[in-house]
PDB file of C-alpha atoms in Angstrom:
ATOM      1  CA  MET A   1      64.369 -15.478  38.555  1.00 52.00           C
ATOM      2  CA  THR A   2      67.439 -17.678  37.895  1.00 66.00           C
ATOM      3  CA  ASN A   3      70.604 -17.692  40.021  1.00 69.00           C
ATOM      4  CA  ILE A   4      72.617 -16.401  37.044  1.00 70.00           C
ATOM      5  CA  TYR A   5      70.272 -13.437  36.703  1.00 68.00           C
ATOM      6  CA  LYS A   6      70.435 -12.762  40.460  1.00 72.00           C
ATOM      7  CA  ASN A   7      74.245 -12.864  40.431  1.00 74.00           C
ATOM      8  CA  LYS A   8      74.404 -10.426  37.502  1.00 78.00           C
ATOM      9  CA  ILE A   9      71.979  -8.093  39.231  1.00 78.00           C
ATOM     10  CA  ILE A  10      74.036  -8.163  42.444  1.00 79.00           C
ATOM     11  CA  SER A  11      77.344  -7.680  40.616  1.00 83.00           C
ATOM     12  CA  ILE A  12      76.160  -4.715  38.546  1.00 86.00           C
ATOM     13  CA  HIS A  13      74.523  -2.992  41.496  1.00 85.00           C
ATOM     14  CA  PHE A  14      77.524  -3.662  43.761  1.00 89.00           C
ATOM     15  CA  LYS A  15      79.858  -1.957  41.275  1.00 90.00           C
ATOM     16  CA  TYR A  16      77.505   0.988  40.921  1.00 91.00           C
ATOM     17  CA  PHE A  17      77.023   1.470  44.669  1.00 91.00           C
ATOM     18  CA  LEU A  18      80.767   1.116  45.364  1.00 94.00           C
ATOM     19  CA  ALA A  19      81.462   3.800  42.750  1.00 93.00           C
ATOM     20  CA  LEU A  20      78.912   6.094  44.406  1.00 91.00           C
ATOM     21  CA  ILE A  21      80.565   5.597  47.803  1.00 92.00           C
ATOM     22  CA  LEU A  22      83.975   6.425  46.327  1.00 93.00           C
ATOM     23  CA  PHE A  23      82.554   9.547  44.676  1.00 90.00           C
ATOM     24  CA  GLY A  24      80.897  10.457  47.956  1.00 86.00           C
ATOM     25  CA  SER A  25      84.319  10.604  49.603  1.00 87.00           C
ATOM     26  CA  ASN A  26      85.693  13.048  46.999  1.00 86.00           C
ATOM     27  CA  GLY A  27      85.061  16.055  49.199  1.00 77.00           C
ATOM     28  CA  ILE A  28      86.898  14.477  52.138  1.00 81.00           C
ATOM     29  CA  VAL A  29      89.962  13.675  50.025  1.00 86.00           C
ATOM     30  CA  ALA A  30      89.926  17.023  48.194  1.00 81.00           C
ATOM     31  CA  GLY A  31      89.899  18.782  51.564  1.00 78.00           C
ATOM     32  CA  PHE A  32      93.518  17.673  52.034  1.00 84.00           C
ATOM     33  CA  ILE A  33      94.608  19.249  48.715  1.00 85.00           C
ATOM     34  CA  SER A  34      95.731  22.893  48.797  1.00 83.00           C
ATOM     35  CA  LEU A  35      94.878  23.698  45.152  1.00 83.00           C
ATOM     36  CA  ASN A  36      91.955  25.546  43.593  1.00 83.00           C
ATOM     37  CA  SER A  37      88.951  23.649  42.244  1.00 83.00           C
ATOM     38  CA  TYR A  38      90.029  23.726  38.581  1.00 86.00           C
ATOM     39  CA  GLU A  39      93.522  22.472  39.377  1.00 86.00           C
ATOM     40  CA  ILE A  40      92.113  19.639  41.482  1.00 88.00           C
ATOM     41  CA  VAL A  41      89.932  18.501  38.567  1.00 91.00           C
ATOM     42  CA  PHE A  42      92.904  18.860  36.184  1.00 91.00           C
ATOM     43  CA  PHE A  43      95.142  16.557  38.236  1.00 91.00           C
ATOM     44  CA  ARG A  44      92.285  14.247  39.144  1.00 91.00           C
ATOM     45  CA  THR A  45      91.416  13.539  35.507  1.00 94.00           C
ATOM     46  CA  LEU A  46      95.083  13.432  34.425  1.00 93.00           C
ATOM     47  CA  ILE A  47      96.089  10.815  36.992  1.00 93.00           C
ATOM     48  CA  GLY A  48      92.865   8.854  36.600  1.00 93.00           C
ATOM     49  CA  SER A  49      93.150   8.675  32.809  1.00 94.00           C
ATOM     50  CA  LEU A  50      96.842   7.705  32.956  1.00 94.00           C
ATOM     51  CA  PHE A  51      96.071   4.993  35.507  1.00 92.00           C
ATOM     52  CA  LEU A  52      93.248   3.439  33.483  1.00 90.00           C
ATOM     53  CA  THR A  53      95.158   3.772  30.194  1.00 92.00           C
ATOM     54  CA  GLY A  54      98.097   1.929  31.765  1.00 91.00           C
ATOM     55  CA  ILE A  55      95.835  -0.909  32.888  1.00 86.00           C
ATOM     56  CA  PHE A  56      94.130  -0.995  29.493  1.00 89.00           C
ATOM     57  CA  ILE A  57      97.467  -1.357  27.676  1.00 89.00           C
ATOM     58  CA  ASN A  58      98.976  -3.780  30.194  1.00 87.00           C
ATOM     59  CA  THR A  59      96.007  -6.145  30.111  1.00 81.00           C
ATOM     60  CA  LYS A  60      95.905  -6.003  26.300  1.00 77.00           C
ATOM     61  CA  TYR A  61      92.270  -4.994  25.976  1.00 77.00           C
ATOM     62  CA  LYS A  62      91.100  -4.783  22.388  1.00 79.00           C
ATOM     63  CA  LEU A  63      90.314  -1.320  21.045  1.00 82.00           C
ATOM     64  CA  ASN A  64      86.867  -1.582  19.479  1.00 83.00           C
ATOM     65  CA  CYS A  65      85.710   2.036  19.638  1.00 86.00           C
ATOM     66  CA  LEU A  66      86.737   2.823  16.043  1.00 84.00           C
ATOM     67  CA  LYS A  67      84.197   0.289  14.754  1.00 88.00           C
ATOM     68  CA  ASN A  68      81.382   2.663  15.622  1.00 90.00           C
ATOM     69  CA  LYS A  69      82.534   6.259  15.243  1.00 92.00           C
ATOM     70  CA  LYS A  70      79.100   7.616  16.100  1.00 94.00           C
ATOM     71  CA  HIS A  71      79.194   5.939  19.501  1.00 94.00           C
ATOM     72  CA  LEU A  72      82.778   7.118  19.967  1.00 95.00           C
ATOM     73  CA  MET A  73      81.670  10.719  19.440  1.00 96.00           C
ATOM     74  CA  TYR A  74      78.846  10.214  21.934  1.00 95.00           C
ATOM     75  CA  LEU A  75      81.370   8.997  24.504  1.00 94.00           C
ATOM     76  CA  ILE A  76      83.789  11.866  23.872  1.00 95.00           C
ATOM     77  CA  VAL A  77      80.939  14.348  24.388  1.00 96.00           C
ATOM     78  CA  SER A  78      79.974  12.489  27.565  1.00 95.00           C
ATOM     79  CA  GLY A  79      83.536  12.644  28.896  1.00 95.00           C
ATOM     80  CA  MET A  80      83.940  16.340  28.172  1.00 96.00           C
ATOM     81  CA  ALA A  81      80.584  16.987  29.837  1.00 96.00           C
ATOM     82  CA  MET A  82      81.807  15.108  32.911  1.00 93.00           C
ATOM     83  CA  GLY A  83      84.999  17.161  33.163  1.00 94.00           C
ATOM     84  CA  THR A  84      83.056  20.390  32.710  1.00 94.00           C
ATOM     85  CA  SER A  85      80.508  19.300  35.303  1.00 94.00           C
ATOM     86  CA  TRP A  86      83.220  18.581  37.883  1.00 91.00           C
ATOM     87  CA  MET A  87      84.864  21.963  37.371  1.00 91.00           C
ATOM     88  CA  PHE A  88      81.649  23.911  37.804  1.00 91.00           C
ATOM     89  CA  LEU A  89      80.648  21.744  40.767  1.00 86.00           C
ATOM     90  CA  TYR A  90      83.882  22.472  42.649  1.00 82.00           C
ATOM     91  CA  GLU A  91      83.477  26.155  41.806  1.00 86.00           C
ATOM     92  CA  ALA A  92      79.951  26.023  43.218  1.00 83.00           C
ATOM     93  CA  TYR A  93      81.337  24.453  46.391  1.00 77.00           C
ATOM     94  CA  SER A  94      83.724  27.366  46.831  1.00 78.00           C
ATOM     95  CA  GLU A  95      81.053  29.996  46.097  1.00 82.00           C
ATOM     96  CA  VAL A  96      77.918  28.756  47.859  1.00 76.00           C
ATOM     97  CA  GLY A  97      79.152  25.851  49.979  1.00 71.00           C
ATOM     98  CA  VAL A  98      78.908  22.097  49.673  1.00 69.00           C
ATOM     99  CA  SER A  99      75.252  21.768  50.747  1.00 66.00           C
ATOM    100  CA  LEU A 100      73.725  24.177  48.249  1.00 69.00           C
ATOM    101  CA  GLY A 101      76.234  23.202  45.562  1.00 76.00           C
ATOM    102  CA  THR A 102      75.244  19.555  46.002  1.00 72.00           C
ATOM    103  CA  LEU A 103      71.534  20.399  45.957  1.00 70.00           C
ATOM    104  CA  ALA A 104      71.926  22.305  42.688  1.00 76.00           C
ATOM    105  CA  TYR A 105      74.147  19.586  41.162  1.00 81.00           C
ATOM    106  CA  TYR A 106      71.640  16.858  41.908  1.00 73.00           C
ATOM    107  CA  CYS A 107      69.030  18.536  39.787  1.00 76.00           C
ATOM    108  CA  GLY A 108      70.965  16.633  37.096  1.00 80.00           C
ATOM    109  CA  PRO A 109      69.182  13.323  37.735  1.00 75.00           C
ATOM    110  CA  VAL A 110      65.870  15.203  37.543  1.00 72.00           C
ATOM    111  CA  ILE A 111      66.800  16.283  34.025  1.00 79.00           C
ATOM    112  CA  VAL A 112      67.775  12.694  33.139  1.00 80.00           C
ATOM    113  CA  ILE A 113      64.498  11.313  34.476  1.00 74.00           C
ATOM    114  CA  ILE A 114      62.483  13.865  32.483  1.00 74.00           C
ATOM    115  CA  CYS A 115      64.415  13.135  29.279  1.00 81.00           C
ATOM    116  CA  SER A 116      64.566   9.329  29.529  1.00 78.00           C
ATOM    117  CA  PRO A 117      61.046   8.591  28.206  1.00 79.00           C
ATOM    118  CA  LEU A 118      61.783  10.695  25.104  1.00 80.00           C
ATOM    119  CA  ILE A 119      65.381   9.601  24.502  1.00 83.00           C
ATOM    120  CA  PHE A 120      65.427   5.974  25.726  1.00 78.00           C
ATOM    121  CA  ASN A 121      61.703   5.109  25.559  1.00 79.00           C
ATOM    122  CA  GLU A 122      61.748   4.112  29.234  1.00 73.00           C
ATOM    123  CA  LYS A 123      58.308   3.883  30.808  1.00 75.00           C
ATOM    124  CA  MET A 124      57.542   6.197  33.726  1.00 74.00           C
ATOM    125  CA  THR A 125      55.768   3.980  36.270  1.00 75.00           C
ATOM    126  CA  PHE A 126      53.947   5.156  39.369  1.00 77.00           C
ATOM    127  CA  LEU A 127      56.611   3.632  41.657  1.00 73.00           C
ATOM    128  CA  LYS A 128      59.399   5.467  39.838  1.00 73.00           C
ATOM    129  CA  ILE A 129      57.611   8.792  40.170  1.00 80.00           C
ATOM    130  CA  PHE A 130      56.681   8.097  43.796  1.00 80.00           C
ATOM    131  CA  GLY A 131      60.250   7.048  44.661  1.00 75.00           C
ATOM    132  CA  PHE A 132      61.710  10.046  42.905  1.00 77.00           C
ATOM    133  CA  VAL A 133      59.419  12.428  44.809  1.00 84.00           C
ATOM    134  CA  PHE A 134      60.680  10.829  48.030  1.00 81.00           C
ATOM    135  CA  VAL A 135      64.271  11.427  46.934  1.00 77.00           C
ATOM    136  CA  LEU A 136      63.622  15.085  46.127  1.00 80.00           C
ATOM    137  CA  MET A 137      61.900  15.560  49.467  1.00 84.00           C
ATOM    138  CA  GLY A 138      64.882  14.003  51.221  1.00 78.00           C
ATOM    139  CA  MET A 139      67.371  16.227  49.421  1.00 74.00           C
ATOM    140  CA  TYR A 140      65.295  19.300  50.275  1.00 77.00           C
ATOM    141  CA  ILE A 141      65.050  18.302  53.938  1.00 78.00           C
ATOM    142  CA  VAL A 142      68.804  17.663  54.200  1.00 68.00           C
ATOM    143  CA  ASN A 143      69.780  20.895  52.461  1.00 66.00           C
ATOM    144  CA  GLY A 144      66.717  23.046  53.180  1.00 64.00           C
ATOM    145  CA  ASN A 145      68.453  25.464  55.521  1.00 59.00           C
ATOM    146  CA  ALA A 146      70.898  26.458  52.782  1.00 57.00           C
ATOM    147  CA  LEU A 147      68.064  27.784  50.622  1.00 58.00           C
ATOM    148  CA  GLU A 148      67.270  30.459  53.189  1.00 59.00           C
ATOM    149  CA  GLN A 149      70.773  31.936  53.089  1.00 57.00           C
ATOM    150  CA  ASN A 150      72.008  34.770  50.869  1.00 63.00           C
ATOM    151  CA  VAL A 151      74.039  33.081  48.147  1.00 65.00           C
ATOM    152  CA  SER A 152      76.179  34.052  45.163  1.00 77.00           C
ATOM    153  CA  LEU A 153      74.286  34.102  41.860  1.00 79.00           C
ATOM    154  CA  TRP A 154      77.479  32.962  40.118  1.00 87.00           C
ATOM    155  CA  GLY A 155      77.715  30.060  42.550  1.00 84.00           C
ATOM    156  CA  LEU A 156      74.113  29.066  41.860  1.00 80.00           C
ATOM    157  CA  PHE A 157      74.740  29.279  38.117  1.00 88.00           C
ATOM    158  CA  CYS A 158      77.777  27.002  38.506  1.00 90.00           C
ATOM    159  CA  GLY A 159      75.728  24.477  40.458  1.00 86.00           C
ATOM    160  CA  ILE A 160      72.888  24.463  37.933  1.00 86.00           C
ATOM    161  CA  PHE A 161      75.283  24.297  34.960  1.00 93.00           C
ATOM    162  CA  SER A 162      77.097  21.361  36.588  1.00 92.00           C
ATOM    163  CA  ALA A 163      73.701  19.620  36.803  1.00 88.00           C
ATOM    164  CA  ILE A 164      73.054  20.219  33.103  1.00 91.00           C
ATOM    165  CA  MET A 165      76.475  18.793  32.258  1.00 95.00           C
ATOM    166  CA  TYR A 166      75.768  15.792  34.511  1.00 91.00           C
ATOM    167  CA  SER A 167      72.649  15.002  32.495  1.00 90.00           C
ATOM    168  CA  PHE A 168      74.638  15.293  29.233  1.00 93.00           C
ATOM    169  CA  MET A 169      77.236  12.913  30.679  1.00 93.00           C
ATOM    170  CA  VAL A 170      74.710  10.198  31.593  1.00 88.00           C
ATOM    171  CA  ILE A 171      72.588  10.505  28.437  1.00 91.00           C
ATOM    172  CA  PHE A 172      75.469  10.477  25.935  1.00 93.00           C
ATOM    173  CA  ASN A 173      77.263   7.675  27.788  1.00 90.00           C
ATOM    174  CA  LYS A 174      74.192   5.460  27.590  1.00 87.00           C
ATOM    175  CA  LYS A 175      73.849   6.265  23.873  1.00 90.00           C
ATOM    176  CA  ALA A 176      77.374   4.878  23.280  1.00 91.00           C
ATOM    177  CA  LYS A 177      76.086   1.330  23.695  1.00 86.00           C
ATOM    178  CA  SER A 178      78.820  -0.454  21.730  1.00 89.00           C
ATOM    179  CA  ILE A 179      81.675   0.882  23.916  1.00 89.00           C
ATOM    180  CA  THR A 180      81.626  -0.737  27.341  1.00 82.00           C
ATOM    181  CA  GLY A 181      83.728  -1.671  30.354  1.00 81.00           C
ATOM    182  CA  MET A 182      87.345  -0.548  30.620  1.00 84.00           C
ATOM    183  CA  GLU A 183      87.397   0.950  27.126  1.00 90.00           C
ATOM    184  CA  ASN A 184      84.411   3.115  27.990  1.00 88.00           C
ATOM    185  CA  ALA A 185      85.998   4.384  31.219  1.00 88.00           C
ATOM    186  CA  VAL A 186      89.356   5.155  29.547  1.00 92.00           C
ATOM    187  CA  ILE A 187      87.830   7.210  26.724  1.00 93.00           C
ATOM    188  CA  GLN A 188      85.488   8.926  29.164  1.00 92.00           C
ATOM    189  CA  LEU A 189      88.325  10.009  31.474  1.00 93.00           C
ATOM    190  CA  ILE A 190      90.687  11.066  28.691  1.00 95.00           C
ATOM    191  CA  SER A 191      87.925  13.229  27.209  1.00 96.00           C
ATOM    192  CA  SER A 192      87.245  14.630  30.661  1.00 95.00           C
ATOM    193  CA  PHE A 193      90.923  15.492  31.098  1.00 94.00           C
ATOM    194  CA  ILE A 194      91.010  17.259  27.714  1.00 95.00           C
ATOM    195  CA  ALA A 195      88.070  19.444  28.764  1.00 94.00           C
ATOM    196  CA  ALA A 196      89.685  20.255  32.127  1.00 92.00           C
ATOM    197  CA  ALA A 197      93.096  20.908  30.572  1.00 92.00           C
ATOM    198  CA  LEU A 198      91.721  23.269  27.928  1.00 91.00           C
ATOM    199  CA  PHE A 199      89.783  25.203  30.555  1.00 87.00           C
ATOM    200  CA  VAL A 200      92.759  25.540  32.921  1.00 86.00           C
ATOM    201  CA  ILE A 201      95.266  26.440  30.179  1.00 86.00           C
ATOM    202  CA  ILE A 202      92.986  29.066  28.628  1.00 85.00           C
ATOM    203  CA  ASN A 203      92.172  30.678  31.967  1.00 80.00           C
ATOM    204  CA  GLU A 204      95.344  30.193  34.019  1.00 74.00           C
ATOM    205  CA  GLY A 205      98.087  28.982  31.688  1.00 73.00           C
ATOM    206  CA  PHE A 206      99.680  25.542  31.893  1.00 69.00           C
ATOM    207  CA  PRO A 207      99.697  24.485  35.573  1.00 61.00           C
ATOM    208  CA  VAL A 208     103.319  24.014  36.666  1.00 59.00           C
ATOM    209  CA  LEU A 209     102.768  23.551  40.379  1.00 60.00           C
ATOM    210  CA  ASN A 210     104.595  22.210  43.386  1.00 61.00           C
ATOM    211  CA  ILE A 211     102.323  19.337  44.336  1.00 69.00           C
ATOM    212  CA  ARG A 212     104.817  17.637  46.642  1.00 74.00           C
ATOM    213  CA  ASP A 213     102.824  18.541  49.765  1.00 76.00           C
ATOM    214  CA  ASN A 214      99.639  17.224  48.135  1.00 83.00           C
ATOM    215  CA  ILE A 215     101.012  14.137  46.428  1.00 89.00           C
ATOM    216  CA  ILE A 216      99.302  11.467  48.582  1.00 91.00           C
ATOM    217  CA  PRO A 217      95.740  12.877  48.483  1.00 92.00           C
ATOM    218  CA  ILE A 218      96.143  13.773  44.780  1.00 91.00           C
ATOM    219  CA  LEU A 219      97.235  10.231  43.914  1.00 93.00           C
ATOM    220  CA  PHE A 220      94.425   8.767  46.012  1.00 95.00           C
ATOM    221  CA  LEU A 221      91.846  11.036  44.393  1.00 93.00           C
ATOM    222  CA  GLY A 222      93.205  10.317  40.909  1.00 94.00           C
ATOM    223  CA  ILE A 223      93.767   6.554  41.152  1.00 94.00           C
ATOM    224  CA  VAL A 224      91.138   5.287  43.591  1.00 95.00           C
ATOM    225  CA  ASN A 225      88.291   7.805  43.497  1.00 93.00           C
ATOM    226  CA  THR A 226      88.636   8.668  39.810  1.00 93.00           C
ATOM    227  CA  GLY A 227      90.368   5.801  37.997  1.00 91.00           C
ATOM    228  CA  ILE A 228      88.817   2.854  39.829  1.00 92.00           C
ATOM    229  CA  GLY A 229      85.625   4.768  40.631  1.00 91.00           C
ATOM    230  CA  CYS A 230      84.966   5.725  36.998  1.00 87.00           C
ATOM    231  CA  TYR A 231      85.621   2.178  35.795  1.00 86.00           C
ATOM    232  CA  LEU A 232      83.063   0.811  38.274  1.00 90.00           C
ATOM    233  CA  TYR A 233      80.603   3.592  37.447  1.00 86.00           C
ATOM    234  CA  PHE A 234      80.697   3.506  33.663  1.00 81.00           C
ATOM    235  CA  SER A 235      80.816  -0.287  33.433  1.00 80.00           C
ATOM    236  CA  SER A 236      77.588  -0.440  35.424  1.00 85.00           C
ATOM    237  CA  ILE A 237      75.410   2.505  34.318  1.00 80.00           C
ATOM    238  CA  GLN A 238      75.120   1.207  30.747  1.00 72.00           C
ATOM    239  CA  LYS A 239      73.496  -1.967  32.120  1.00 79.00           C
ATOM    240  CA  LEU A 240      71.092  -0.168  34.431  1.00 82.00           C
ATOM    241  CA  PRO A 241      67.862   1.626  33.522  1.00 77.00           C
ATOM    242  CA  THR A 242      68.329   5.393  33.313  1.00 70.00           C
ATOM    243  CA  SER A 243      65.825   5.946  36.113  1.00 68.00           C
ATOM    244  CA  THR A 244      67.752   3.615  38.438  1.00 73.00           C
ATOM    245  CA  VAL A 245      70.999   5.443  37.665  1.00 76.00           C
ATOM    246  CA  ALA A 246      69.354   8.792  38.324  1.00 69.00           C
ATOM    247  CA  VAL A 247      67.515   7.948  41.537  1.00 72.00           C
ATOM    248  CA  CYS A 248      70.031   5.610  43.179  1.00 78.00           C
ATOM    249  CA  GLY A 249      72.711   8.169  42.295  1.00 77.00           C
ATOM    250  CA  TYR A 250      71.406  10.137  45.270  1.00 74.00           C
ATOM    251  CA  LEU A 251      73.271   7.662  47.465  1.00 82.00           C
ATOM    252  CA  GLU A 252      76.415   9.614  46.511  1.00 83.00           C
ATOM    253  CA  PRO A 253      75.457  12.835  48.330  1.00 78.00           C
ATOM    254  CA  LEU A 254      74.060  10.741  51.170  1.00 79.00           C
ATOM    255  CA  SER A 255      77.398   8.973  51.586  1.00 83.00           C
ATOM    256  CA  ALA A 256      79.147  12.354  51.398  1.00 77.00           C
ATOM    257  CA  LEU A 257      76.969  13.525  54.279  1.00 74.00           C
ATOM    258  CA  LEU A 258      77.817  10.438  56.328  1.00 80.00           C
ATOM    259  CA  PHE A 259      81.547  10.721  55.587  1.00 81.00           C
ATOM    260  CA  SER A 260      81.481  14.328  56.745  1.00 76.00           C
ATOM    261  CA  ALA A 261      79.899  13.242  60.002  1.00 75.00           C
ATOM    262  CA  ILE A 262      82.411  10.422  60.538  1.00 80.00           C
ATOM    263  CA  PHE A 263      85.682  11.982  59.392  1.00 79.00           C
ATOM    264  CA  LEU A 264      85.059  15.695  59.842  1.00 69.00           C
ATOM    265  CA  LYS A 265      82.982  15.276  63.013  1.00 70.00           C
ATOM    266  CA  GLU A 266      80.105  17.261  61.523  1.00 63.00           C
ATOM    267  CA  ARG A 267      77.117  16.340  63.652  1.00 66.00           C
ATOM    268  CA  LEU A 268      73.981  15.193  61.833  1.00 61.00           C
ATOM    269  CA  SER A 269      70.807  16.810  63.090  1.00 68.00           C
ATOM    270  CA  ALA A 270      67.581  14.867  63.534  1.00 76.00           C
ATOM    271  CA  ILE A 271      66.089  16.564  60.457  1.00 75.00           C
ATOM    272  CA  GLN A 272      69.120  15.581  58.334  1.00 69.00           C
ATOM    273  CA  ILE A 273      68.809  11.953  59.424  1.00 75.00           C
ATOM    274  CA  PHE A 274      65.097  12.127  58.561  1.00 81.00           C
ATOM    275  CA  GLY A 275      65.962  13.462  55.108  1.00 75.00           C
ATOM    276  CA  ALA A 276      68.579  10.740  54.618  1.00 72.00           C
ATOM    277  CA  LEU A 277      65.916   8.105  55.314  1.00 79.00           C
ATOM    278  CA  PHE A 278      63.716   9.693  52.634  1.00 80.00           C
ATOM    279  CA  ILE A 279      66.596   9.462  50.145  1.00 73.00           C
ATOM    280  CA  LEU A 280      67.246   5.795  50.893  1.00 69.00           C
ATOM    281  CA  GLY A 281      63.536   4.971  50.846  1.00 76.00           C
ATOM    282  CA  GLY A 282      62.994   6.700  47.528  1.00 73.00           C
ATOM    283  CA  ALA A 283      65.957   4.886  45.965  1.00 67.00           C
ATOM    284  CA  VAL A 284      64.605   1.512  47.135  1.00 66.00           C
ATOM    285  CA  ILE A 285      61.063   2.260  45.898  1.00 72.00           C
ATOM    286  CA  SER A 286      62.362   3.317  42.480  1.00 65.00           C
ATOM    287  CA  LYS A 287      64.576   0.259  42.197  1.00 60.00           C
ATOM    288  CA  LEU A 288      61.665  -2.091  42.849  1.00 60.00           C
ATOM    289  CA  SER A 289      59.983  -0.797  39.697  1.00 56.00           C
ATOM    290  CA  ALA A 290      63.208  -1.130  37.688  1.00 50.00           C
ATOM    291  CA  ASN A 291      63.901  -4.851  38.312  1.00 49.00           C
ATOM    292  CA  LYS A 292      61.658  -5.967  35.446  1.00 48.00           C
ATOM    293  CA  ILE A 293      63.367  -3.555  33.024  1.00 46.00           C
ATOM    294  CA  MET A 294      66.758  -4.762  34.246  1.00 46.00           C
ATOM    295  CA  TYR A 295      65.839  -8.366  33.499  1.00 46.00           C
ATOM    296  CA  MET A 296      64.695  -7.465  29.966  1.00 45.00           C
ATOM    297  CA  LEU A 297      67.956  -5.606  29.278  1.00 42.00           C
ATOM    298  CA  LEU A 298      70.059  -8.569  30.416  1.00 45.00           C
ATOM    299  CA  ILE A 299      68.080 -11.002  28.273  1.00 44.00           C
ATOM    300  CA  LYS A 300      68.452  -8.695  25.258  1.00 44.00           C
ATOM    301  CA  ALA A 301      72.193  -8.396  25.827  1.00 44.00           C
ATOM    302  CA  LYS A 302      72.506 -12.170  26.072  1.00 44.00           C
ATOM    303  CA  GLU A 303      70.697 -12.629  22.742  1.00 44.00           C
ATOM    304  CA  HIS A 304      73.266 -10.363  21.036  1.00 43.00           C
TER     305      HIS A 304
END
C-alpha cells in the first residue's frame, strides 16, 4: 500500500467522520432554537445552501452538472430526499423522542446495505455482515428501553419514512458519479431546501418569523453543521463503498449520545456504554473488509 494511497484513505475517512460528528451535534444545537421541526429544517437548508453557493461563486468553481443531465436529476432527487428525511426525523423526535426516532431513522443504512449488491454490484462479505450485525445489536442495546414504551404510531411512521428517504438520499447521490465535491454539496442542499420550503409553505404558509432570539444557533446549524458538514459528507461518500457509508454512519448517533452526556449532562448507563462499544466494533470490522474495495475505486478513478 503506497503512501499516496494511505494519505487519500486518511483524508477521505477524516472528512466523512468529521461530517458525522457535526451531524451528531445537530440535536444539541437545535435544542437552543425555539422553532418547530419543519421551520428548523427550512432555515437550516436555506442558510446552508446560501453559504455553500456563496463559496462556490466566490471561488469560481466550474459548473459541470449540465454535462450529464441524468446525473443531475439523480442528485436533485437525492437532495429532496434528504430534506424530506430531515423533516420527518425531527417530527419523529417530537412525537416519540430522540432515542426511538434515531433507532427508526437508522434503519436507513440497513436498506442501503440490502440494496447495494443489486444497485452497485458490491459484494457482501462475511466481515461486512458480521460487522453490521454488531452495529444493529449495539443500536438495539442503546435504545432497547424505548421499544418497551407506548409510542405514537404517527411518530413511528415518521421515523421509518425518514429512514426510507435516507436510503434514497445515499443511493441516488452515489449514482450521480460525475457531480462531485463542492458542486455536489451545493446542488444537494439547494434541492433539500426546495423540498423543505414547499412542505412548509403548503402546510403553514411562508414562514415570516422573528428569529432574532435564535439567530446564533440558527446560523451555527446552517453554516457549520449543514453547509460545512454537507460538503464534507457528500465529497466523501461518493469515494467510499456503500457498505462503509452505511455502517460507519452509525458513528453519528453514537456521537449524538456522547454529546448529550457531555453537554446536557445525561448520564450514560453501563448498558448504553456496552452498546456503544458494539457500534464502534461493528464499524471497525466492516471497514476492514472495505479497504480492498476502497483501493480498487481509487485506482479506477485515477485511470479516468
